[in-house]
Amino acid sequence: MVSRYRMALLQCMDLLCILVALGIVGVLAIEPELSVFDDYTGASLFTIFFYMLFFYILDAYSVGVEDFRDSVVRVLLAGVLAIISSATSSYVFDHWRFDRASTGLLFVLSMCFCLGWRLFYYRNTDKLTFQMRVLLVGVDRAGKVRQLLAEGLPTARIIGYVGEPDMDPDAGPCLGAPYDVLNIARDRRATTILLLPDAPIDDDIAHDLLEAKLRGRMVVDIRSFYEHVVQRLPISQINDEWLLQTEGFSLNTRGSLRRLKRAFDVLISLVLLVPAAPIMALTALLIRLESPGPVIYRQDRVGLHEREFTVYKFRSMRTDAEKDGAVWASANDSRVTRVGKFIRKVRIDELPQIWNILKGDMSFIGPRPERMAFVSKLKEHIPYYSLRHTVKPGLTGWAQVCYPYGASEEDSRRKLEYDLYYVKNMSILLDIHIIFKTVGVVLFPKGAR
């Protein structure tokens, strides 16, 4: 997952590339007496908007995280969709569209520039990547903190901690007492000071930490830091007290947000039904032709406040798939039919759940509903698992667009961290953000089974 700050920087790079491409097109392909930005304002704005929109939707900013070939495919597909959309949108305005030669040149230049800086980045990742030097204040669960940073911010380096000497090797070296944190941070060139749950902070230490923050160092609680940078809540670090005092979880305390979300769910579901209807009809026909049995699969799932409801999906497995009881789906699952494999990959099997949304059992955005057999087991082993049931389950969600399909207890733990982030930060803007990312996941399927 790319942090929001890094993504903003990479988006600025693409914006600059598109502006440069527009400028070159204005010199080479536009009449000398005309300006690409003044006389073709509409066409330029449409171009910028759709290029940036499809780069965002197709998640073209995992630079250095995924294989370069995947980035090339994402950028090229985004460019094709953008040029088609901008040309279509500006077609009704005679003076707001580029001619074919200008459009083709703009596409070639934009792709060359946007892929060019990505190639440069891949070849110089070590030189261009900023290394965060982290100093821990406290030692409790420091090993978990090291693991969290390795997963979410692999370039970060923990230089040690201040606090009582500890025998846990995962905590790193003890660099001194908490009262000397300011000097230690300066001498060790720490860029970030992370406060662990057991950080021994009194008034004097708090004053020193404030001074360090005013001098440009990041001083932040590990839970808040991880939430805002990695965009999930670290289960190993949170507790009841922090959850009680932290901001968020406003859906259950703000009736206006709850009503607005319900209206949003109904509106999106009705709009989605129009393009989904012929796809659903064709899917039903293909399922019926391939294997005997019902087209729609009904299953009890756990919803709001752990009440069970019946969820509807297109059947993607053989009718005897669970003759021996409920089991997780696995990679290359032999129970999945050929049609089922495809509709799972592109999420078509979930479309009948539009009916669940209109009924009010589900929301368009929310944690995915699980079966009671799995929920009962996961509640025993994963802290705060029940919190995901304080909101309605969703057709898609933050965990679904950020983490591949999970088929184990550890996967469920990780997805819960994303679900808790969503429950805590729920808003209509976040829902719209998830919808855009869902489109990208459908176009580039990740981990569907």
Coordinates of C-alpha atoms in Angstrom, one line a residue:
M1 CA 0.0 0.0 0.0
V2 CA 1.3 3.4 -1.0
S3 CA 1.1 6.1 1.7
R4 CA -1.0 9.2 0.9
Y5 CA 2.0 11.5 1.1
R6 CA 4.0 9.5 -1.4
M7 CA 1.0 9.1 -3.7
A8 CA 0.5 12.9 -3.7
L9 CA 4.1 13.4 -4.8
L10 CA 3.8 10.8 -7.6
Q11 CA 0.5 12.4 -8.8
C12 CA 2.3 15.7 -9.1
M13 CA 4.9 14.0 -11.3
D14 CA 2.1 12.7 -13.6
L15 CA 0.4 16.1 -13.7
L16 CA 3.7 17.8 -14.6
C17 CA 4.2 15.2 -17.4
I18 CA 0.7 15.9 -18.9
L19 CA 1.2 19.6 -18.7
V20 CA 4.5 19.3 -20.5
A21 CA 2.9 17.1 -23.2
L22 CA 0.1 19.6 -23.7
G23 CA 2.7 22.4 -24.1
I24 CA 4.6 20.4 -26.7
V25 CA 1.4 19.6 -28.6
G26 CA 0.5 23.3 -28.5
V27 CA 3.9 24.1 -30.2
L28 CA 3.9 21.3 -32.8
A29 CA 0.3 20.6 -33.7
I30 CA -1.7 23.8 -33.0
E31 CA -1.9 26.8 -35.2
P32 CA 0.8 29.4 -34.3
E33 CA -1.7 32.1 -33.5
L34 CA -3.6 29.8 -31.0
S35 CA -2.7 28.7 -27.5
V36 CA -3.3 25.2 -26.2
F37 CA -4.2 26.5 -22.8
D38 CA -6.1 29.7 -23.8
D39 CA -7.9 28.6 -27.0
Y40 CA -8.3 24.9 -26.1
T41 CA -9.0 25.3 -22.5
G42 CA -11.9 22.8 -22.4
A43 CA -9.9 20.1 -24.3
S44 CA -6.9 20.7 -22.0
L45 CA -9.0 20.5 -18.8
F46 CA -10.8 17.4 -20.0
T47 CA -7.4 15.8 -20.8
I48 CA -5.9 16.6 -17.5
F49 CA -9.0 15.5 -15.5
F50 CA -9.4 12.1 -17.2
Y51 CA -5.7 11.2 -17.3
M52 CA -5.4 11.9 -13.5
L53 CA -8.7 10.2 -12.8
F54 CA -7.8 6.9 -14.6
F55 CA -4.3 6.9 -13.2
Y56 CA -5.9 7.1 -9.8
I57 CA -8.7 4.5 -10.4
L58 CA -6.2 2.0 -11.9
D59 CA -3.8 2.5 -9.0
A60 CA -0.9 3.5 -11.2
Y61 CA 1.1 4.7 -8.1
S62 CA 2.5 1.4 -6.7
V63 CA 5.8 2.4 -8.2
G64 CA 8.6 0.4 -6.7
V65 CA 6.1 -1.9 -5.0
E66 CA 4.9 -4.0 -8.0
D67 CA 6.7 -5.3 -11.0
F68 CA 7.5 -2.6 -13.6
R69 CA 5.6 -4.5 -16.3
D70 CA 2.4 -4.2 -14.2
S71 CA 3.0 -0.5 -13.9
V72 CA 3.4 -0.2 -17.7
V73 CA 0.1 -2.1 -18.3
R74 CA -1.7 0.1 -15.8
V75 CA -0.4 3.4 -17.3
L76 CA -1.1 2.4 -20.9
L77 CA -4.7 1.3 -20.0
A78 CA -5.3 4.4 -18.1
G79 CA -4.0 6.5 -21.0
V80 CA -6.3 4.7 -23.5
L81 CA -9.3 5.2 -21.2
A82 CA -8.4 8.8 -20.6
I83 CA -8.0 9.7 -24.2
I84 CA -11.3 8.0 -25.2
S85 CA -13.1 9.7 -22.3
S86 CA -11.7 13.2 -22.9
A87 CA -12.4 12.9 -26.7
T88 CA -16.0 11.7 -26.0
S89 CA -16.7 14.4 -23.4
S90 CA -15.4 17.3 -25.5
Y91 CA -17.1 16.0 -28.8
V92 CA -20.1 18.4 -28.4
F93 CA -17.8 21.4 -28.2
D94 CA -16.3 22.3 -31.6
H95 CA -13.6 24.6 -30.1
W96 CA -13.0 22.4 -27.0
R97 CA -11.5 19.3 -28.7
F98 CA -8.2 18.4 -30.3
D99 CA -8.0 17.0 -33.8
R100 CA -6.9 13.4 -34.4
A101 CA -3.3 14.3 -35.0
S102 CA -3.1 16.3 -31.8
T103 CA -4.9 13.7 -29.8
G104 CA -2.5 10.9 -31.0
L105 CA 0.6 13.0 -30.3
L106 CA -0.7 14.0 -26.9
F107 CA -1.2 10.3 -26.0
V108 CA 2.2 9.3 -27.2
L109 CA 4.0 12.1 -25.4
S110 CA 2.0 11.6 -22.1
M111 CA 2.8 7.9 -22.1
C112 CA 6.4 8.4 -22.8
F113 CA 6.8 11.0 -20.1
C114 CA 4.7 9.2 -17.5
L115 CA 6.4 5.8 -18.2
G116 CA 9.8 7.5 -18.4
W117 CA 9.9 8.9 -14.9
R118 CA 8.6 5.5 -13.6
L119 CA 11.5 3.7 -15.3
F120 CA 13.9 6.2 -13.9
Y121 CA 12.4 5.6 -10.4
Y122 CA 12.7 1.8 -10.7
R123 CA 16.3 2.0 -11.7
N124 CA 17.2 4.5 -8.9
T125 CA 14.9 3.3 -6.1
D126 CA 17.6 3.1 -3.5
K127 CA 18.8 6.7 -4.2
L128 CA 15.4 8.3 -4.4
T129 CA 13.7 6.6 -1.5
F130 CA 13.8 8.6 1.8
Q131 CA 14.8 6.5 4.7
M132 CA 12.9 7.2 7.9
R133 CA 15.0 6.9 11.0
V134 CA 12.7 5.9 13.9
L135 CA 13.4 6.3 17.6
L136 CA 11.0 4.5 19.9
V137 CA 9.9 5.9 23.3
G138 CA 9.0 2.8 25.4
V139 CA 9.7 -0.9 24.8
D140 CA 6.4 -2.7 25.3
R141 CA 5.5 -4.7 22.1
A142 CA 8.4 -3.1 20.3
G143 CA 8.8 -6.4 18.4
K144 CA 5.3 -5.9 17.0
V145 CA 6.1 -2.3 16.1
R146 CA 9.2 -3.5 14.2
Q147 CA 7.0 -6.0 12.3
L148 CA 4.4 -3.3 11.5
L149 CA 6.9 -0.9 10.1
A150 CA 8.5 -3.7 8.0
E151 CA 5.1 -4.5 6.5
G152 CA 3.8 -1.0 6.0
L153 CA 7.0 1.1 5.6
P154 CA 9.8 -1.2 4.6
T155 CA 12.2 1.6 4.1
A156 CA 11.9 2.8 7.7
R157 CA 14.8 1.9 10.1
I158 CA 14.3 1.6 13.8
I159 CA 17.6 2.9 15.4
G160 CA 16.6 1.8 18.9
Y161 CA 14.5 2.9 21.9
V162 CA 14.7 5.0 25.1
G163 CA 13.4 3.5 28.3
E164 CA 14.1 0.7 30.7
P165 CA 16.6 -1.9 29.4
D166 CA 14.8 -4.9 28.0
M167 CA 15.9 -8.4 27.2
D168 CA 13.7 -8.6 24.1
P169 CA 16.1 -8.5 21.1
D170 CA 13.3 -7.3 18.8
A171 CA 13.3 -4.0 20.7
G172 CA 16.7 -3.1 19.4
P173 CA 19.4 -1.4 21.4
C174 CA 18.5 0.7 24.5
L175 CA 20.0 4.2 23.7
G176 CA 19.4 5.8 27.0
A177 CA 16.8 7.1 29.5
P178 CA 13.6 8.8 28.4
Y179 CA 14.6 12.2 30.0
D180 CA 17.5 12.3 27.4
V181 CA 15.3 11.7 24.4
L182 CA 15.9 15.1 22.7
N183 CA 19.7 14.7 22.8
I184 CA 19.5 11.0 21.6
A185 CA 17.2 12.0 18.7
R186 CA 19.6 14.7 17.7
D187 CA 22.8 12.6 18.0
R188 CA 21.3 9.6 16.2
R189 CA 19.7 11.8 13.5
A190 CA 16.2 10.4 14.1
T191 CA 13.6 11.8 11.8
T192 CA 10.6 10.3 13.7
I193 CA 10.0 9.7 17.4
L194 CA 7.3 7.0 17.9
L195 CA 5.5 6.8 21.3
L196 CA 4.7 3.3 22.3
P197 CA 1.7 2.5 24.6
D198 CA 4.0 2.2 27.6
A199 CA 6.0 5.4 26.8
P200 CA 7.2 6.8 30.2
I201 CA 6.3 10.4 29.7
D202 CA 6.1 13.0 32.5
D203 CA 5.9 16.8 32.1
D204 CA 9.6 17.3 31.5
I205 CA 9.8 14.6 28.8
A206 CA 6.6 16.0 27.2
H207 CA 8.2 19.4 27.1
D208 CA 11.3 17.9 25.4
L209 CA 9.2 16.0 22.9
L210 CA 7.2 19.2 22.1
E211 CA 10.5 21.0 21.5
A212 CA 11.7 18.2 19.2
K213 CA 8.4 18.4 17.2
L214 CA 8.8 22.2 16.9
R215 CA 12.3 21.7 15.5
G216 CA 11.0 19.5 12.6
R217 CA 11.0 16.0 13.9
M218 CA 7.8 13.9 13.7
V219 CA 6.6 13.0 17.2
V220 CA 3.5 10.8 17.1
D221 CA 1.8 8.0 18.9
I222 CA 2.4 4.7 17.1
R223 CA -1.3 4.0 16.7
S224 CA -2.1 7.4 15.2
F225 CA 1.0 7.3 13.0
Y226 CA 0.2 3.9 11.6
E227 CA -3.4 4.8 11.0
H228 CA -2.6 8.0 9.0
V229 CA 0.4 6.7 7.1
V230 CA -0.5 3.0 6.4
Q231 CA -4.3 3.5 6.7
R232 CA -5.1 0.6 9.0
L233 CA -5.3 0.2 12.8
P234 CA -2.6 -2.0 14.3
I235 CA -4.5 -4.5 16.5
S236 CA -1.3 -5.4 18.4
Q237 CA -1.0 -1.8 19.6
I238 CA -4.6 -0.6 20.4
N239 CA -6.5 -1.0 23.6
D240 CA -9.9 0.0 25.0
E241 CA -8.6 3.3 26.5
W242 CA -7.2 4.4 23.2
L243 CA -10.3 3.5 21.3
L244 CA -12.4 5.4 23.8
Q245 CA -10.3 8.6 23.6
T246 CA -9.5 8.7 19.9
E247 CA -11.6 10.6 17.4
G248 CA -13.8 8.7 15.0
F249 CA -16.4 6.0 15.0
S250 CA -19.0 8.7 14.3
L251 CA -21.5 6.6 12.3
N252 CA -23.1 5.3 15.4
T253 CA -23.2 8.7 17.1
R254 CA -24.3 10.9 14.2
G255 CA -27.8 10.0 12.9
S256 CA -27.4 12.4 9.9
L257 CA -24.3 10.5 8.6
R258 CA -26.2 7.2 9.0
R259 CA -29.2 8.5 7.0
L260 CA -26.9 10.1 4.3
K261 CA -25.0 6.8 3.9
R262 CA -28.3 4.9 3.5
A263 CA -29.5 7.4 0.8
F264 CA -26.1 7.0 -0.9
D265 CA -26.4 3.2 -0.8
V266 CA -29.9 3.3 -2.4
L267 CA -28.8 5.8 -5.1
I268 CA -25.7 3.9 -6.1
S269 CA -27.5 0.5 -6.1
L270 CA -30.3 1.9 -8.4
V271 CA -27.7 3.5 -10.8
L272 CA -25.7 0.3 -10.8
L273 CA -28.7 -1.9 -11.7
V274 CA -28.9 -0.3 -15.2
P275 CA -25.6 -1.6 -16.6
A276 CA -25.6 -4.6 -14.3
A277 CA -29.0 -6.0 -15.5
P278 CA -27.8 -7.4 -18.9
I279 CA -24.5 -8.7 -17.3
M280 CA -26.5 -10.5 -14.6
A281 CA -28.9 -12.0 -17.2
L282 CA -25.9 -13.3 -19.3
T283 CA -24.2 -14.7 -16.2
A284 CA -27.3 -16.5 -15.1
L285 CA -27.6 -18.1 -18.6
L286 CA -23.9 -19.3 -18.6
I287 CA -24.2 -20.8 -15.1
R288 CA -27.3 -22.7 -16.1
L289 CA -25.6 -24.0 -19.2
E290 CA -22.4 -25.2 -17.5
S291 CA -23.7 -27.1 -14.5
P292 CA -27.0 -28.2 -13.0
G293 CA -28.4 -26.5 -9.9
P294 CA -29.7 -23.1 -8.8
V295 CA -28.3 -19.9 -10.4
I296 CA -28.5 -17.9 -7.2
Y297 CA -26.7 -19.2 -4.2
R298 CA -28.2 -18.3 -0.8
Q299 CA -26.1 -18.3 2.4
D300 CA -26.5 -17.0 5.9
R301 CA -24.0 -14.3 6.8
V302 CA -23.4 -12.2 9.9
G303 CA -24.5 -8.6 9.6
L304 CA -25.1 -5.5 11.8
H305 CA -24.9 -6.3 15.5
E306 CA -24.1 -9.9 14.6
R307 CA -27.5 -10.6 13.3
E308 CA -27.6 -13.2 10.6
F309 CA -29.2 -12.5 7.2
T310 CA -29.4 -14.3 3.9
V311 CA -26.9 -13.1 1.3
Y312 CA -27.4 -13.7 -2.4
K313 CA -24.6 -14.5 -4.9
F314 CA -24.3 -16.1 -8.3
R315 CA -23.4 -19.7 -7.8
S316 CA -19.7 -20.2 -8.6
M317 CA -19.1 -23.7 -7.2
R318 CA -20.6 -27.1 -7.7
T319 CA -23.8 -27.8 -5.8
D320 CA -22.0 -30.3 -3.5
A321 CA -19.1 -27.9 -2.7
E322 CA -19.8 -28.0 1.0
K323 CA -21.1 -31.4 1.6
D324 CA -18.5 -31.9 4.3
G325 CA -19.1 -28.5 6.0
A326 CA -17.9 -24.9 5.7
V327 CA -14.3 -24.4 4.6
W328 CA -12.3 -21.4 3.4
A329 CA -11.9 -21.0 -0.4
S330 CA -8.4 -21.7 -1.6
A331 CA -6.2 -21.0 -4.6
N332 CA -7.1 -23.2 -7.6
D333 CA -10.1 -24.5 -5.6
S334 CA -11.4 -27.6 -7.4
R335 CA -15.0 -26.8 -6.4
V336 CA -15.1 -23.7 -8.5
T337 CA -16.7 -24.0 -12.0
R338 CA -15.1 -22.5 -15.1
V339 CA -17.8 -19.8 -15.2
G340 CA -17.4 -19.4 -11.5
K341 CA -13.7 -18.8 -11.7
F342 CA -14.3 -15.9 -14.1
I343 CA -17.1 -14.2 -12.3
R344 CA -15.2 -14.4 -9.0
K345 CA -12.2 -12.8 -10.7
V346 CA -14.2 -9.8 -11.9
R347 CA -16.6 -9.7 -8.9
I348 CA -19.7 -10.4 -11.0
D349 CA -20.7 -13.1 -8.5
E350 CA -21.4 -10.4 -6.0
L351 CA -24.0 -8.4 -8.1
P352 CA -27.1 -10.1 -6.7
Q353 CA -26.2 -8.5 -3.4
I354 CA -27.6 -5.3 -4.8
W355 CA -30.9 -6.7 -3.6
N356 CA -29.4 -7.1 -0.1
I357 CA -28.4 -3.4 -0.2
L358 CA -31.9 -2.2 -1.3
K359 CA -33.5 -4.4 1.5
G360 CA -31.2 -2.7 4.1
D361 CA -29.3 -5.8 5.1
M362 CA -26.1 -4.5 3.6
S363 CA -24.4 -1.3 2.6
F364 CA -22.6 -0.6 -0.6
I365 CA -19.4 0.0 1.3
G366 CA -18.5 -1.8 4.5
P367 CA -16.7 -4.9 5.9
R368 CA -17.4 -8.1 3.9
P369 CA -19.9 -10.3 5.8
E370 CA -18.6 -13.7 7.0
R371 CA -20.4 -16.9 8.1
M372 CA -21.2 -17.4 11.7
A373 CA -19.0 -20.5 11.9
F374 CA -16.0 -18.5 11.0
V375 CA -17.0 -15.4 13.0
S376 CA -17.4 -17.4 16.2
K377 CA -13.9 -18.9 15.8
L378 CA -12.3 -15.5 14.8
K379 CA -13.8 -13.7 17.8
E380 CA -12.0 -16.1 20.1
H381 CA -8.6 -15.5 18.6
I382 CA -8.6 -11.9 17.2
P383 CA -9.1 -9.0 19.6
Y384 CA -11.8 -6.5 18.6
Y385 CA -13.2 -8.6 15.8
S386 CA -16.7 -7.8 16.9
L387 CA -16.2 -4.1 16.1
R388 CA -16.5 -4.8 12.4
H389 CA -20.2 -5.7 13.1
T390 CA -21.0 -2.2 14.5
V391 CA -21.7 -1.2 10.9
K392 CA -23.5 -2.9 8.0
P393 CA -21.5 -5.2 5.9
G394 CA -20.7 -4.1 2.4
L395 CA -20.6 -5.2 -1.3
T396 CA -17.1 -3.8 -1.3
G397 CA -14.9 -2.3 1.3
W398 CA -11.6 -0.8 2.4
A399 CA -10.1 -4.2 3.2
Q400 CA -11.2 -5.6 -0.2
V401 CA -9.4 -2.9 -2.2
C402 CA -6.3 -2.8 0.0
Y403 CA -5.7 -6.5 0.7
P404 CA -5.9 -9.6 -1.5
Y405 CA -8.4 -12.4 -0.7
G406 CA -7.9 -13.9 2.7
A407 CA -8.4 -17.5 3.5
S408 CA -6.8 -17.9 6.9
E409 CA -7.0 -16.6 10.4
E410 CA -3.9 -14.4 9.8
D411 CA -5.5 -12.9 6.7
S412 CA -8.6 -12.2 8.7
R413 CA -6.5 -10.4 11.3
R414 CA -4.9 -8.2 8.7
K415 CA -8.2 -7.4 7.0
L416 CA -9.7 -6.5 10.3
E417 CA -7.1 -3.8 10.7
Y418 CA -8.4 -2.3 7.4
D419 CA -12.0 -2.8 8.5
L420 CA -11.3 -1.0 11.8
Y421 CA -9.7 1.9 9.9
Y422 CA -12.9 2.2 7.8
V423 CA -15.3 2.0 10.8
K424 CA -13.2 4.7 12.6
N425 CA -12.9 7.0 9.6
M426 CA -16.2 6.4 7.8
S427 CA -17.4 9.2 5.6
I428 CA -19.1 9.7 2.2
L429 CA -15.8 10.9 0.7
L430 CA -14.0 7.7 1.9
D431 CA -16.9 5.7 0.4
I432 CA -16.4 7.4 -3.0
H433 CA -12.6 6.8 -2.7
I434 CA -13.3 3.1 -2.2
I435 CA -15.7 3.0 -5.2
F436 CA -13.0 4.3 -7.5
K437 CA -10.4 1.8 -6.1
T438 CA -13.0 -1.0 -6.6
V439 CA -13.2 -0.1 -10.3
G440 CA -9.4 -0.5 -10.5
V441 CA -9.5 -3.9 -8.6
V442 CA -12.1 -5.2 -11.0
L443 CA -10.0 -4.1 -14.0
F444 CA -6.9 -5.6 -12.4
P445 CA -8.2 -8.5 -10.3
K446 CA -6.2 -9.2 -7.2
G447 CA -6.6 -12.4 -5.2
A448 CA -10.2 -13.3 -6.0
R449 CA -11.1 -16.9 -5.4

